[in-house]
Tab-separated table of C-alpha atoms and ligand atoms in Angstrom:
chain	number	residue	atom	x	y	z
A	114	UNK	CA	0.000	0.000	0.000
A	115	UNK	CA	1.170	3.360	-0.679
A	116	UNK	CA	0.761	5.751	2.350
A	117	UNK	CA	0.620	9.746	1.758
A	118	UNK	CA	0.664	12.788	4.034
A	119	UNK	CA	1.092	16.513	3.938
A	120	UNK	CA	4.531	15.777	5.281
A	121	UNK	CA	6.899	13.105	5.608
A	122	UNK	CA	9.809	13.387	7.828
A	123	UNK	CA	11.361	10.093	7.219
A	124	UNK	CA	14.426	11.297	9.756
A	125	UNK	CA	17.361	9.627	7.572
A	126	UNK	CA	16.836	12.347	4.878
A	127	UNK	CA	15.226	15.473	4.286
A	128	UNK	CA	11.102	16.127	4.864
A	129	UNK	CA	9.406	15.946	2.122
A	130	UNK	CA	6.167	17.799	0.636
A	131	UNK	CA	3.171	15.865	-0.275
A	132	UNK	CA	5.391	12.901	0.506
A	133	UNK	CA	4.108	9.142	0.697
A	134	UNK	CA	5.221	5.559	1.479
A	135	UNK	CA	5.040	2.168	0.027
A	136	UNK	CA	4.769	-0.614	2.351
A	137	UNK	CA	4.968	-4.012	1.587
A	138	UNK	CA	3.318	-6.302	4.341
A	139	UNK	CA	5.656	-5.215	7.289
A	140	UNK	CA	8.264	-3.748	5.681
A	141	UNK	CA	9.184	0.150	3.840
A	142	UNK	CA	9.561	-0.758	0.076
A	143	UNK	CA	10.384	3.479	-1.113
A	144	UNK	CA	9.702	6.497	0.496
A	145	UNK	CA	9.954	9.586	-1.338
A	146	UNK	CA	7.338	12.030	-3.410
A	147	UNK	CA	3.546	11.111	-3.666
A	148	UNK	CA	3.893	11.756	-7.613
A	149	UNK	CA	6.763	9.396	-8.326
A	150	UNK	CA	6.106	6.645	-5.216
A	151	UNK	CA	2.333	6.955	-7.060
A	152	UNK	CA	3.899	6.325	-10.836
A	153	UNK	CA	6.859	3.312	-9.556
A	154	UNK	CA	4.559	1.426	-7.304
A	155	UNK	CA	1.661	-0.323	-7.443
A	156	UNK	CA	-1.354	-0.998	-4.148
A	157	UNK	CA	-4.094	1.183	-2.202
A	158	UNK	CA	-3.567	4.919	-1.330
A	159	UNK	CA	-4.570	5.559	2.153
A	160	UNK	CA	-4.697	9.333	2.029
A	161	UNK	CA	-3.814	10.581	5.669
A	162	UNK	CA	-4.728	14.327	4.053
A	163	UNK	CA	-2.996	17.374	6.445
A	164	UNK	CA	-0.548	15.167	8.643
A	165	UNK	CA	3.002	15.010	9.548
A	166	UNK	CA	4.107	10.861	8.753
A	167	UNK	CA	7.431	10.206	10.994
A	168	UNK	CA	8.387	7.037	12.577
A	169	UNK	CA	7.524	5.623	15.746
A	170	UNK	CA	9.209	6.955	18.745
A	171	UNK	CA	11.588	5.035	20.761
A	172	UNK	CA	11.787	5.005	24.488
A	173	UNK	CA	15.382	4.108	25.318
A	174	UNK	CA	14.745	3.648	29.161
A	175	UNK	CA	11.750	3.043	31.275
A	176	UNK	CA	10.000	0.834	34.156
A	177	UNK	CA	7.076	0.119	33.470
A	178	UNK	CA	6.251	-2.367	36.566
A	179	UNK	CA	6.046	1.291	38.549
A	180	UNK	CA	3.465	2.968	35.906
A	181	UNK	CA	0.898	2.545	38.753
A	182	UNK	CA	3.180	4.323	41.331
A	183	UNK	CA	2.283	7.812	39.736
A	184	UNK	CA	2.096	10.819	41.661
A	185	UNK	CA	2.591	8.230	44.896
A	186	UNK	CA	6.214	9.684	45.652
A	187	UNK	CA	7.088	13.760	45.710
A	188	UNK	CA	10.466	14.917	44.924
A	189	UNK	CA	13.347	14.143	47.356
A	190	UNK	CA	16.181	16.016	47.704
A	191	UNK	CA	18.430	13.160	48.588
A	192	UNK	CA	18.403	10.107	46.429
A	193	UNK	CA	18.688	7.590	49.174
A	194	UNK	CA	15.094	9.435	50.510
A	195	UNK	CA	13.320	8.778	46.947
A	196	UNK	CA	14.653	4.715	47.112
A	197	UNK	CA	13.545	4.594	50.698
A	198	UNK	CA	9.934	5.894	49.466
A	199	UNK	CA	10.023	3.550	46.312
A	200	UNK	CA	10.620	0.344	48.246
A	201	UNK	CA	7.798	1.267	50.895
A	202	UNK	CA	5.460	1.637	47.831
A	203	UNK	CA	6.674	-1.825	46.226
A	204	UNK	CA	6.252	-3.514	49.143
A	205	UNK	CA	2.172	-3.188	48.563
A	206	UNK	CA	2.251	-4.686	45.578
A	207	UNK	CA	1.289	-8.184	44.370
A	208	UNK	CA	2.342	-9.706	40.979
A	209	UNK	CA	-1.188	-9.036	40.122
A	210	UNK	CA	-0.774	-5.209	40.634
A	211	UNK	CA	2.819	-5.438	38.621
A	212	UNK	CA	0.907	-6.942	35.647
A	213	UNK	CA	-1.163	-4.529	35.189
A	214	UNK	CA	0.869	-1.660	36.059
A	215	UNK	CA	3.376	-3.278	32.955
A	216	UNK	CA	0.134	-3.720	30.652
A	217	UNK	CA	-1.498	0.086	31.753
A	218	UNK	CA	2.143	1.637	30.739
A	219	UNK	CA	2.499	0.013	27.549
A	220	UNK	CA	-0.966	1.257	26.410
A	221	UNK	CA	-0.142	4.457	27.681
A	222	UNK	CA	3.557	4.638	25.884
A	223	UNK	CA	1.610	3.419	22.398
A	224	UNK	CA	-0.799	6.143	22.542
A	225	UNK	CA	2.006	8.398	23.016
A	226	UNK	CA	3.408	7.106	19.516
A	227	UNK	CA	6.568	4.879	21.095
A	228	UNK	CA	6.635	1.877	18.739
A	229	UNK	CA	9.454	0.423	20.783
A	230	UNK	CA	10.339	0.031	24.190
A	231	UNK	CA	13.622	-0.574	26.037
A	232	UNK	CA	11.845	-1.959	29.276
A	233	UNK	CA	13.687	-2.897	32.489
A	234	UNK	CA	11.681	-5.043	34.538
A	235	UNK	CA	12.395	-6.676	37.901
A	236	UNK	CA	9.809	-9.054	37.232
A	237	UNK	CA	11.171	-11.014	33.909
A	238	UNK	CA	9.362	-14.264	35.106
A	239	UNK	CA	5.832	-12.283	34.465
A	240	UNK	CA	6.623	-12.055	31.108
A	241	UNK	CA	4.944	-14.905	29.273
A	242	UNK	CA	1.341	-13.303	31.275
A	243	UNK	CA	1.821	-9.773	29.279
A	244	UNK	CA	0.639	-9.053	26.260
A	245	UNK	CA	3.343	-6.897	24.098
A	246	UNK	CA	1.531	-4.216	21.910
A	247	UNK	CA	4.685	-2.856	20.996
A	248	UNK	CA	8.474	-3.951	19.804
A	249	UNK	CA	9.846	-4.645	23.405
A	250	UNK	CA	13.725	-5.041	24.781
A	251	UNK	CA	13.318	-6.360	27.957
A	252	UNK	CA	15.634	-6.319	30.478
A	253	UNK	CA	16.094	-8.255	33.677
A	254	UNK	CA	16.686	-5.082	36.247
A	255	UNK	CA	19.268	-7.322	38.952
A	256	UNK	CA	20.003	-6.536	42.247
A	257	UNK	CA	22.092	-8.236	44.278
A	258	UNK	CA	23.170	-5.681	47.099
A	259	UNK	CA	21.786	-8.313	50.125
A	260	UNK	CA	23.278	-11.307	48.716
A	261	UNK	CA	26.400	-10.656	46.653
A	262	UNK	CA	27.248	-14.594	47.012
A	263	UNK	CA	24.710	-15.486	44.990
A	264	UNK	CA	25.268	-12.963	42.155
A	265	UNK	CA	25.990	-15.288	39.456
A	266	UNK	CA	22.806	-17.498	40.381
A	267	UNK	CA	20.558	-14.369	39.867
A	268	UNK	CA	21.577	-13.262	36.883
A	269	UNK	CA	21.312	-16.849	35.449
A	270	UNK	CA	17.731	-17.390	37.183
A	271	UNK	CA	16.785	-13.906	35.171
A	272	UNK	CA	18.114	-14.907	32.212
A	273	UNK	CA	15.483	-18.310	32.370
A	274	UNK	CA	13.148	-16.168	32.290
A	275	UNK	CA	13.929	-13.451	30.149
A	276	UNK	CA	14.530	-16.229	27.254
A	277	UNK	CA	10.599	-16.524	26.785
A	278	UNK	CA	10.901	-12.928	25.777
A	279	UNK	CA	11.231	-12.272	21.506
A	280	UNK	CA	13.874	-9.363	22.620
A	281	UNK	CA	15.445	-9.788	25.763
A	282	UNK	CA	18.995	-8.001	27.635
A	283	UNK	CA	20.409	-7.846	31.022
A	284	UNK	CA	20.099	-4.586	33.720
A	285	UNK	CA	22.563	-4.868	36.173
A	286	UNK	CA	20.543	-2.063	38.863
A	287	UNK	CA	23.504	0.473	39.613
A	288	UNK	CA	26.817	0.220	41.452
A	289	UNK	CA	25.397	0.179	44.696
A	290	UNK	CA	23.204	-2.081	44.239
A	291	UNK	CA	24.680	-4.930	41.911
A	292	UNK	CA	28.256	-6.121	42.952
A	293	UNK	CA	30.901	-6.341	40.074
A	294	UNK	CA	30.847	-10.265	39.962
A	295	UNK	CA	27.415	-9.304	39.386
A	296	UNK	CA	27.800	-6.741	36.278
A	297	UNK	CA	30.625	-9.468	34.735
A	298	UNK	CA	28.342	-12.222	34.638
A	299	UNK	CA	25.759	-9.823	32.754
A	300	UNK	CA	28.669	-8.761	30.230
A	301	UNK	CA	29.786	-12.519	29.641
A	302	UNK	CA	26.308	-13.860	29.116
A	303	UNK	CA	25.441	-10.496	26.567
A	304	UNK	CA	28.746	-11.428	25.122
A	305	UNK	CA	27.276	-15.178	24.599
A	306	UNK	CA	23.668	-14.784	23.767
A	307	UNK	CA	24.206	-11.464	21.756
A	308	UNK	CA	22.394	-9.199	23.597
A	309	UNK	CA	22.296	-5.779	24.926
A	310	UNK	CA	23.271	-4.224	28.660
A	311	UNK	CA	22.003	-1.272	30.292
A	312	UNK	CA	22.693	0.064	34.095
A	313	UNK	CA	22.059	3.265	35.359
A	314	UNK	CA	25.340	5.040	36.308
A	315	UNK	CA	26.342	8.516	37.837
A	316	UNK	CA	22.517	9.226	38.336
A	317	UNK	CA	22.495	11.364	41.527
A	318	UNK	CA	24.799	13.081	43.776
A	319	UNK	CA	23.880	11.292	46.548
A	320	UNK	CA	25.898	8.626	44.655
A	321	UNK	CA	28.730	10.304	43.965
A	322	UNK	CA	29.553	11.017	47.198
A	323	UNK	CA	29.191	7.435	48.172
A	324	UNK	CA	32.063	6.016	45.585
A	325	UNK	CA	34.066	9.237	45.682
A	326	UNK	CA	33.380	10.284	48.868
A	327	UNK	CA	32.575	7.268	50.967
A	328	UNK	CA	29.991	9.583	52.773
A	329	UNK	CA	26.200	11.128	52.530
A	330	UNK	CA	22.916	9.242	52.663
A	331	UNK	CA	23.443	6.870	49.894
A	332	UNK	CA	26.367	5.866	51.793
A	333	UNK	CA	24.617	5.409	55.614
A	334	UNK	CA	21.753	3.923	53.969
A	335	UNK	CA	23.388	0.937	51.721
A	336	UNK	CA	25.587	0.533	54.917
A	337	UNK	CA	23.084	-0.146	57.006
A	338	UNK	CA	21.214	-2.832	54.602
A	339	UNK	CA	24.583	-4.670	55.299
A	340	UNK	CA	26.449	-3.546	51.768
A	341	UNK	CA	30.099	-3.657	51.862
A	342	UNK	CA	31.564	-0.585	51.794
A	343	UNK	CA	34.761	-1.157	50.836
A	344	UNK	CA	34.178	0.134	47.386
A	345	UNK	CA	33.809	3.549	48.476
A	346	UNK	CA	35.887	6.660	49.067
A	347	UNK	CA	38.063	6.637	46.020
A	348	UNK	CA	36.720	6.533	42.794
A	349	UNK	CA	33.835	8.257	41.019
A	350	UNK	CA	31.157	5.875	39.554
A	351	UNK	CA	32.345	6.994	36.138
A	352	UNK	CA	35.982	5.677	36.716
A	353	UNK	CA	34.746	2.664	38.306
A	354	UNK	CA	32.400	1.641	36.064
A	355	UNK	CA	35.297	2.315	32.832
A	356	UNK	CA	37.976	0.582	34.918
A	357	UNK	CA	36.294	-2.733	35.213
A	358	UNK	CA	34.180	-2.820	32.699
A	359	UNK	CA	34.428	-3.479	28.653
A	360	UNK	CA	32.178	-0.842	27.771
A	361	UNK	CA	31.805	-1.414	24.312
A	362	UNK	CA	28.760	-0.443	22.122
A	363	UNK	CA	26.458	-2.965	23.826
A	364	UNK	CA	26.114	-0.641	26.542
A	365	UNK	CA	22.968	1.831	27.249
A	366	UNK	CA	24.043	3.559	30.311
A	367	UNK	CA	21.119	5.031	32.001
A	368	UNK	CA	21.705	8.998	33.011
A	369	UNK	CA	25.339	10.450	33.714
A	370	UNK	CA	23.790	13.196	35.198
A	371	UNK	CA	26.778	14.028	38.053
A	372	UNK	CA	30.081	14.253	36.292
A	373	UNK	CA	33.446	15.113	38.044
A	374	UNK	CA	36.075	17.395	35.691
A	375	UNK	CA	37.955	14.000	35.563
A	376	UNK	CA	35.040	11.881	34.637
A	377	UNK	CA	35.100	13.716	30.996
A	378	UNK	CA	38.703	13.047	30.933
A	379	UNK	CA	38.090	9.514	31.056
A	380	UNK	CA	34.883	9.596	28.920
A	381	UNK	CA	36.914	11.272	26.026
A	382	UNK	CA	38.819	8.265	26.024
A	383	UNK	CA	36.649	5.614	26.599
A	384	UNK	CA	34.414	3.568	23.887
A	385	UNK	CA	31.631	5.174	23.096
A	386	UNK	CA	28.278	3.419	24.578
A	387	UNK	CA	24.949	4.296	24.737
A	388	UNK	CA	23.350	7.505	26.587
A	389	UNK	CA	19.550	7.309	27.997
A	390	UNK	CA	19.027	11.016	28.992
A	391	UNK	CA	15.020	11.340	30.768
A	392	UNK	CA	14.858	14.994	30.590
A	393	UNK	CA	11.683	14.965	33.248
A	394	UNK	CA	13.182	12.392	35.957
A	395	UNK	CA	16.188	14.701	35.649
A	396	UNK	CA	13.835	17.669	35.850
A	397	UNK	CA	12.002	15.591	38.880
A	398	UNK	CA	15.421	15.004	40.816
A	399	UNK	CA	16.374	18.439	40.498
A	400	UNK	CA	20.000	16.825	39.028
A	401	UNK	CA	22.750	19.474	37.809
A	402	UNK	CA	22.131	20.508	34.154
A	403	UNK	CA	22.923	17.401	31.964
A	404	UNK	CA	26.256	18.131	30.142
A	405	UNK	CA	24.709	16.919	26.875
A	406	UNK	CA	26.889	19.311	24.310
A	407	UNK	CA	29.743	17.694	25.958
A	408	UNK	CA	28.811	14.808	25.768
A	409	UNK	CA	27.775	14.532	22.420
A	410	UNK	CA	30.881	16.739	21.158
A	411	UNK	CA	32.887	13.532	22.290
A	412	UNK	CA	31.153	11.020	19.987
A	413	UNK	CA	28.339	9.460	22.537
A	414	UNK	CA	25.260	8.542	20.708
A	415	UNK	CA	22.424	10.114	23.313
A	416	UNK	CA	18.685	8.743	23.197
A	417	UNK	CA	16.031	9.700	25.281
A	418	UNK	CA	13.372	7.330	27.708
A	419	UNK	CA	11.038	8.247	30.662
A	420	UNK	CA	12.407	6.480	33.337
A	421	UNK	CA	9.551	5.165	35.253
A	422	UNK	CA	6.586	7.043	36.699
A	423	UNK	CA	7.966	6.968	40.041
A	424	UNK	CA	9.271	9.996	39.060
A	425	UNK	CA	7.580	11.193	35.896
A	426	UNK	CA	4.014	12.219	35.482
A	427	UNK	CA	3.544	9.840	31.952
A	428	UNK	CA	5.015	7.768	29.142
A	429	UNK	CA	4.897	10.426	26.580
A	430	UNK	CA	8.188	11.226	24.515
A	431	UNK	CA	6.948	14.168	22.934
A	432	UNK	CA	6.633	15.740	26.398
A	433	UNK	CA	10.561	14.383	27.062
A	434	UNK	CA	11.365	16.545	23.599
A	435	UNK	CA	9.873	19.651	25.359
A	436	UNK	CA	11.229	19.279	28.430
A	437	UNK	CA	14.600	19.009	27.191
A	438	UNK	CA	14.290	21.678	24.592
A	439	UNK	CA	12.747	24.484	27.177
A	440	UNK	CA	16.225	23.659	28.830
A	441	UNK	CA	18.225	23.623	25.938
A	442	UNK	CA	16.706	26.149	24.038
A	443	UNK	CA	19.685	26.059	21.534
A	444	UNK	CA	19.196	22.552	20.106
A	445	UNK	CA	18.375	22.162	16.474
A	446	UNK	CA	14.633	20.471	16.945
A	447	UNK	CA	15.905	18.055	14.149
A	448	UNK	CA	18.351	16.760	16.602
A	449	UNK	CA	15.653	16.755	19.179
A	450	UNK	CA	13.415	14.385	17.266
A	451	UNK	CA	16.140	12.416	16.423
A	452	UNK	CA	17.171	11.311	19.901
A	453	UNK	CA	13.875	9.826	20.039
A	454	UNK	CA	14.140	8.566	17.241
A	455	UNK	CA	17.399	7.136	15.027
A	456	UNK	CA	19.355	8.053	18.192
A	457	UNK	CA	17.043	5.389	19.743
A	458	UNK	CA	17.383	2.344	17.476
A	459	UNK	CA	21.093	3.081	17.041
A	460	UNK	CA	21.179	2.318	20.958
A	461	UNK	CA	19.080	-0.992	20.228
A	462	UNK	CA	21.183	-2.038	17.417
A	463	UNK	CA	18.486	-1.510	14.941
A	464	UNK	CA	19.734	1.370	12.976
A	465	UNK	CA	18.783	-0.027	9.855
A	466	UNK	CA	15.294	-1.024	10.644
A	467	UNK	CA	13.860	1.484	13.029
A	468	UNK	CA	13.666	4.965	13.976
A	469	UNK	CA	13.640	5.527	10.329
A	470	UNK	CA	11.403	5.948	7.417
A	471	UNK	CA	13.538	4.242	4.643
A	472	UNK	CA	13.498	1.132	2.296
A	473	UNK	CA	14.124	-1.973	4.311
A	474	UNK	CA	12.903	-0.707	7.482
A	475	UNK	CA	9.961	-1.349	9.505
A	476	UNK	CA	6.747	-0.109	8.952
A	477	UNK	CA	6.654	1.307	12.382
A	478	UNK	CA	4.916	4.522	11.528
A	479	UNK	CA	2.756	7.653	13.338
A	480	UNK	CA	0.971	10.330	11.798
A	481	UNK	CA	0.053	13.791	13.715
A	482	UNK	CA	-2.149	16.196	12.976
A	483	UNK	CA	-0.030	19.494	10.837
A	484	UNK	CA	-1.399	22.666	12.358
A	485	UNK	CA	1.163	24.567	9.375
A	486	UNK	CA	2.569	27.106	11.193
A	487	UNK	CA	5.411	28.764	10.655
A	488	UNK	CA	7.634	26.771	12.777
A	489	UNK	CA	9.755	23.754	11.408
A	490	UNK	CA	8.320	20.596	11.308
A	491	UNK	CA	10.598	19.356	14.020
A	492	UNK	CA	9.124	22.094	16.442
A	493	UNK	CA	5.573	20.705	15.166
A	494	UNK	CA	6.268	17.372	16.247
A	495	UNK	CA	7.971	18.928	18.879
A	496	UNK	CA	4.724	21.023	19.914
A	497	UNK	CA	2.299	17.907	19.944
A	498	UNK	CA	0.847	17.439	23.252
A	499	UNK	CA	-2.202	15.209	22.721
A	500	UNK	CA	-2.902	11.408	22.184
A	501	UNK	CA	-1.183	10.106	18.713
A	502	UNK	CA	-4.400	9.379	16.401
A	503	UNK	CA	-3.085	7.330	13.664
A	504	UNK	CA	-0.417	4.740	14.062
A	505	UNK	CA	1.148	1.811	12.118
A	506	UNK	CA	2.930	-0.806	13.537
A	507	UNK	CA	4.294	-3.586	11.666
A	508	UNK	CA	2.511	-3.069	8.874
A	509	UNK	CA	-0.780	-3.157	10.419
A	510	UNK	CA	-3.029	-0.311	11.418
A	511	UNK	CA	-3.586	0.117	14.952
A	512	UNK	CA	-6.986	1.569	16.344
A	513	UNK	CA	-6.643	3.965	19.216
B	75	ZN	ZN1	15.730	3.965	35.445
């Protein structure tokens, strides 16, 4: 079938003008003008009239087992306060609760217009009960900071479960909460199965001054749980993480939101993973101002997610491109879409068949209303703040 819009901002070239797209079962046969896709290929025209056609968005980071925890937990100012208040709300819930907090948050994300989702879940044996409306990475979130014996047994219990999963990778927690026999067992069994890692690293200050330091809340708290502190006072968690790690490409690191002057030292010379920014949990934290031109001056590919709604008020990505462009009113929009976007699938290792309207991808596909201002296109999609009304995913329509 041949698809045509007002607009078409395939995102791996140029927008086009009364621009269309041929789609073959699931798959992007041409993309280009509605004249010549009209004249080269043959099937229906489903006329989508005044509306911006881009592809699905992609949600780099996110929990959804907490969707139901939203608005339950104000902002902290310490870290250690917000994980205190998290675990107090988990302990409430039954699997029953986490199923359908997982099933409310993917409907949510989907009428948002994410296509994909890179989910960690601490749950990976509920799984087979979900039903998966969208292309899903899920990741086994692992935590073994009150029984560090038995790290290599969790990760392999996880990993039972997470191979009933299409898409599947490995979440070591954070440094403080997953030991390092922990985090190699993750990189030698992503090594062996082929799959992705992601961890969230240098989120908060509070955790900072726990590895550097050896002090603050983060520090009494995880001490008194029974952690070993022997870790701490010495090195940031940047400089840990690089020294014992082989953070190559299969990498999505979660945040780097506290950064020392040496940290970027290091960073310049480290392989380049993965960046999940969430410009509203960042926002929600009250973090120091993300040092994203830095960051992306050095060669780091940067994506955005949501985090969870522990500490977000929804699943939308559109609202993440505001956020972060009311703080950094300097970005191109282009490059704003894009880290929801390309930036996204490059992160999943999908470069060539999502985030992207071109021949041989996907046909993951969303179409918004074009209220034709005088703004770019990128600051329309920017701009759109309401439910997503047409979508395609997979080739096949999907009713909202
Ligand atoms: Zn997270």
């Amino acid at each position: 079938m041949i698809i045509r819009a007002r607009t078409v901002v395939p995102m791996a070239s140029d927008p086009i003008e009364n621009g269309a797209v041929a789609v073959t079962e699931n798959e992007i046969t041409a993309v280009g003008r509605f004249d010549e896709i009209r004249r080269q290929h043959g099937g229906d025209v489903l006329d989508l009239g005044e509306m911006i056609l881009l592809p699905g968005l992609i949600n780099a980071h996110c929990h959804l087992d907490y969707t139901v925890l939203r608005g339950k937990i104000a902002p902290q100012t310490q870290f250690a306060d917000w994980i205190r208040a998290i675990n107090a709300e988990k302990a409430e819930l039954s699997e029953q609760d986490y199923i359908e907090s997982i099933q409310t948050g993917f409907s949510e994300a989907r009428r948002f217009g994410t296509t994909t989702i890179a989910n960690l879940t601490a749950f990976p044996q509920l799984i087979p009960s979900i039903d998966e409306p969208m292309r899903t990475w899920w990741f086994g979130e692992l935590i073994d900071v009150r029984s560090p014996e038995q790290a290599e047994q969790i990760v392999d219990d996880a990993v039972a479960h997470l191979k009933s999963a299409r898409r599947w990778g490995l979440a070591p927690h954070a440094p403080f909460t997953a030991s390092p026999r922990l985090y190699s067992r993750c990189e030698e069994i992503a090594r062996r199965e082929n799959v992705l890692l992601t961890t969230h690293l240098a989120e908060s200050r509070d955790e900072m001054q726990m590895f550097r330091d050896g002090a603050g809340a983060a520090f009494d708290f995880l001490k008194s749980i029974g952690r070993s502190m022997e870790d701490c006072g010495g090195e940031t968690p940047v400089a840990r993480f690089l020294r014992t790690r082989t953070a190559d490409d299969r990498w999505i690191i979660a945040h780097l939101n506290e950064l020392a002057d040496t940290d970027f030292e290091l960073l310049r010379a480290a392989p380049k993973f993965h960046i999940a920014h969430c410009p509203r949990s960042h926002s929600f934290f009250g973090h120091v101002p993300f040092a994203l031109d830095r960051l992306r001056a050095m060669g780091f590919n940067i994506c955005l997610g949501t985090d969870s709604l522990a500490s977000n008020s929804d699943l939308s990505l559109f609202a993440e491109m505001r956020d972060l462009i009311q703080k950094k009113p300097q970005l191109p929009p282009r490059e704003v879409v894009e880290m929801a976007t390309v930036n996204g699938a490059r992160a999943i290792n999908q470069r060539d068949s999502l985030g992207g309207i071109q021949p041989g991808a996907r046909a993951d596909l969303i179409a918004l209303p074009d209220a034709g201002a005088a703004s770019s296109v990128f600051e329309r999609i920017i701009a759109f703040a309401a439910p997503v009304p047409w979508m395609m995913l997979d080739g096949e329509l999907v009713s909202s």
